[in-house]
Coordinates of C-alpha atoms in Angstrom, one line a residue:
X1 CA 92.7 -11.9 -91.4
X2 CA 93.6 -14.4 -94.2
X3 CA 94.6 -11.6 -96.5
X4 CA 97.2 -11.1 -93.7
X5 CA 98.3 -14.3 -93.4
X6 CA 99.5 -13.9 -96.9
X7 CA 95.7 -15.9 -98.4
X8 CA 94.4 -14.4 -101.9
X9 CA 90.7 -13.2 -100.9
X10 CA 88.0 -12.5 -103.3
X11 CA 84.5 -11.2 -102.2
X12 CA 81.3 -10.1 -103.7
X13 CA 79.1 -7.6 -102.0
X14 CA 75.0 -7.0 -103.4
X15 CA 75.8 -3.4 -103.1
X16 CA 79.9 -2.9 -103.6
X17 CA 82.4 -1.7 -101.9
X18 CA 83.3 -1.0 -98.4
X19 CA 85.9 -4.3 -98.5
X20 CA 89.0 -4.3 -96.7
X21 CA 92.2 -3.8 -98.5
X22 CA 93.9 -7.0 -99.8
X23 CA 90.0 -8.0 -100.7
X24 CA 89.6 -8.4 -104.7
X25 CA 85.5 -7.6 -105.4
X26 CA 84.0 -10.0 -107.9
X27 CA 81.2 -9.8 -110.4
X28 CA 79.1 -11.9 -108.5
X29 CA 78.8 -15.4 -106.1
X30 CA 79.2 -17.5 -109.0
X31 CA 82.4 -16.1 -109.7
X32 CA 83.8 -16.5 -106.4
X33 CA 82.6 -19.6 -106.0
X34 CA 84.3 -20.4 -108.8
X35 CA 87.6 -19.3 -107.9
X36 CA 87.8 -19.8 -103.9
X37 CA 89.3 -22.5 -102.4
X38 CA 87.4 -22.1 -99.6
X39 CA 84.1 -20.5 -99.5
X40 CA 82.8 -18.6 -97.0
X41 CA 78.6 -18.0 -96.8
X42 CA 77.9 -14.9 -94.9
X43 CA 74.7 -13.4 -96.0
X44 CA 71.4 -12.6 -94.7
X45 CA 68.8 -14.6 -94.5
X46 CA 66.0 -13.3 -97.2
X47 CA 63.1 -14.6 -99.7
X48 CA 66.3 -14.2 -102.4
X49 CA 69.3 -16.0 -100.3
X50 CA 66.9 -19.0 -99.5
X51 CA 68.3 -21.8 -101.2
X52 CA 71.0 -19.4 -102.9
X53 CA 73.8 -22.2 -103.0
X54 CA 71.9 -24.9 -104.7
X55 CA 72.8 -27.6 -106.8
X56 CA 73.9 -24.8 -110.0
X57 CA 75.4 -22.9 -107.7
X58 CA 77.5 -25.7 -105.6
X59 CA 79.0 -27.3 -108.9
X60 CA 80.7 -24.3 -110.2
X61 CA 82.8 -25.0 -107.0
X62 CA 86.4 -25.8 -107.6
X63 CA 87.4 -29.5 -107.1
X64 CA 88.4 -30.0 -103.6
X65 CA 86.6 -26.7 -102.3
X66 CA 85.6 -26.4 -98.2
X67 CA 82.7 -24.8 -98.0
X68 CA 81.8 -22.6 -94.7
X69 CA 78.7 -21.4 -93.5
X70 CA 78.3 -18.8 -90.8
X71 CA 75.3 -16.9 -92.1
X72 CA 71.6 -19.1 -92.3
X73 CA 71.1 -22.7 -92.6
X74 CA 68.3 -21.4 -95.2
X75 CA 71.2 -20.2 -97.6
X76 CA 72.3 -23.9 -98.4
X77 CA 70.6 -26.3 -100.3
X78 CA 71.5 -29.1 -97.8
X79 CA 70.7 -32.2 -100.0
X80 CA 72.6 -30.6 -102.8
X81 CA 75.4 -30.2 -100.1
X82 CA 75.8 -33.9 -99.6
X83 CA 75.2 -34.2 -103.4
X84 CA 77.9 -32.5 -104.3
X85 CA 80.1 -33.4 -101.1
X86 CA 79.9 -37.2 -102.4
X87 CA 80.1 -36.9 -106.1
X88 CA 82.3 -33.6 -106.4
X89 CA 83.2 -31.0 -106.5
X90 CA 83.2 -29.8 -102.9
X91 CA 85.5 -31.9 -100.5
X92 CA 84.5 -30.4 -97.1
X93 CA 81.6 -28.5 -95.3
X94 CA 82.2 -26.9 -92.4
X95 CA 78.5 -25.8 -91.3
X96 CA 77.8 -23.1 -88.2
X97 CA 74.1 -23.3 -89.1
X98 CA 71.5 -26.0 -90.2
X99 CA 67.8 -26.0 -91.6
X100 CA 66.5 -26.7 -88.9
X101 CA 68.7 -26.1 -86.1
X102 CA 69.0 -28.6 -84.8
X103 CA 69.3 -31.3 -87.3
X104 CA 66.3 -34.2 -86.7
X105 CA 68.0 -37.6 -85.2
X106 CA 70.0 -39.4 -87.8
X107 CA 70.2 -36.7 -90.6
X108 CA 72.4 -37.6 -92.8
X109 CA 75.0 -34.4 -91.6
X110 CA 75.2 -36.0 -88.7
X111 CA 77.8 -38.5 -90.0
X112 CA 78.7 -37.7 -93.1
X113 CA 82.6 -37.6 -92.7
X114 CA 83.3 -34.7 -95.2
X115 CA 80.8 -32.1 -92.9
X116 CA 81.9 -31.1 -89.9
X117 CA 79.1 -29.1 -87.9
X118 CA 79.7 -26.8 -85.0
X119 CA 77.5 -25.5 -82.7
X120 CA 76.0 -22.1 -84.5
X121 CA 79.1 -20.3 -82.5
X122 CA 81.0 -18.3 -85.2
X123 CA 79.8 -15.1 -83.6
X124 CA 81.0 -16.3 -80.6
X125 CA 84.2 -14.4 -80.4
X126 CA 85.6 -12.7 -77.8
X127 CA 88.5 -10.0 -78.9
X128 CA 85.0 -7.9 -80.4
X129 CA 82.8 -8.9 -77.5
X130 CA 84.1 -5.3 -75.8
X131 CA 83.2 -3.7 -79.2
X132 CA 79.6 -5.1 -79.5
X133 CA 78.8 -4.0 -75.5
X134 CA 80.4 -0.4 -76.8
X135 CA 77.9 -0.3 -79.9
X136 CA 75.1 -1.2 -77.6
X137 CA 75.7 1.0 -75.1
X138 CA 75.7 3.9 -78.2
X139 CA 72.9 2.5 -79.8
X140 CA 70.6 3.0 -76.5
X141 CA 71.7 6.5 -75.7
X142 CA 70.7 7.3 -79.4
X143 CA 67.6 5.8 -78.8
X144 CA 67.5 7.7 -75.2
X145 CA 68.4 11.1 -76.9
X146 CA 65.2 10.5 -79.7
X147 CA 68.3 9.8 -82.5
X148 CA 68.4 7.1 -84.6
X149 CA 70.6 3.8 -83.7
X150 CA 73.7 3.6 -85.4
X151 CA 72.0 0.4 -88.0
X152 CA 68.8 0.4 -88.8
X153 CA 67.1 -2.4 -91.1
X154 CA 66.3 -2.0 -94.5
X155 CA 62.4 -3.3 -94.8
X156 CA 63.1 -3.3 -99.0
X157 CA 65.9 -5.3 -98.8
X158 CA 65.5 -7.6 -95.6
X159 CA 68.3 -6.8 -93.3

């Protein structure tokens, strides 16, 4: 959708490919952390995303950078988040998801007026809800007919 809108949109994937077109594929999270503006966090939560945007990780951001989290609240370091959201170089968070959700009374996300926290509702969109109820549907007539469903988790990698 922002590559529509006419927005330059970088990616990294562990595995490659499959990105849509107007999507440039980097080397790695660092390097489009580096260059993005504003940075999206949508990965699984695993033993090796835990923590993944840390204090090294958060710094290489670009000064001024909105960082967005719709995957895990595990994938954020969240008091390297406020770290770096008062001394640079992130200027907003935007935050879906929290470790834990929700927040204890009075954490410091709470008020801190360069987060803005929503209600872990990213998913909640309804132009795919009729695609979701179709996959469904397929995935337990597989299951009905003894085939496969159509995504199956990978034990080795976590998701």
């Amino acid at each position: 959708r922002a590559a529509a809108l006419g927005a330059r949109v970088v990616a990294t994937r562990r595995r490659g490919g499959g990105l849509e077109p107007g999507v440039r594929l980097l080397d790695s999270v660092e390097a489009v952390v580096a260059e993005s503006d504003h940075i999206v966090v949508a990965v699984p939560a695993t033993a090796e995303t835990r923590g993944l945007f840390d204090a090294g990780l958060l710094g290489l951001a670009k000064k001024g950078a909105h960082l967005i989290n719709v995957a895990r609240g595990s994938v954020i370091d969240q008091e390297a988040l406020i770290d770096a959201l008062d001394a640079g170089p992130l200027d907003f968070a935007t935050l879906d998801v929290t470790e834990p959700e929700p927040l204890p009374e009075g954490h410091a996300l709470y008020t801190h007026p360069k987060v803005r926290l929503t209600p872990h509702v990213s998913s909640n969109y309804m132009l795919v809800r009729d695609r979701l109820a179709d996959k469904i549907i397929g995935d337990i007539s597989r299951f009905a007919r003894g085939e496969a469903p159509s995504d199956v988790v990978d034990r080795a990698l976590g998701y």
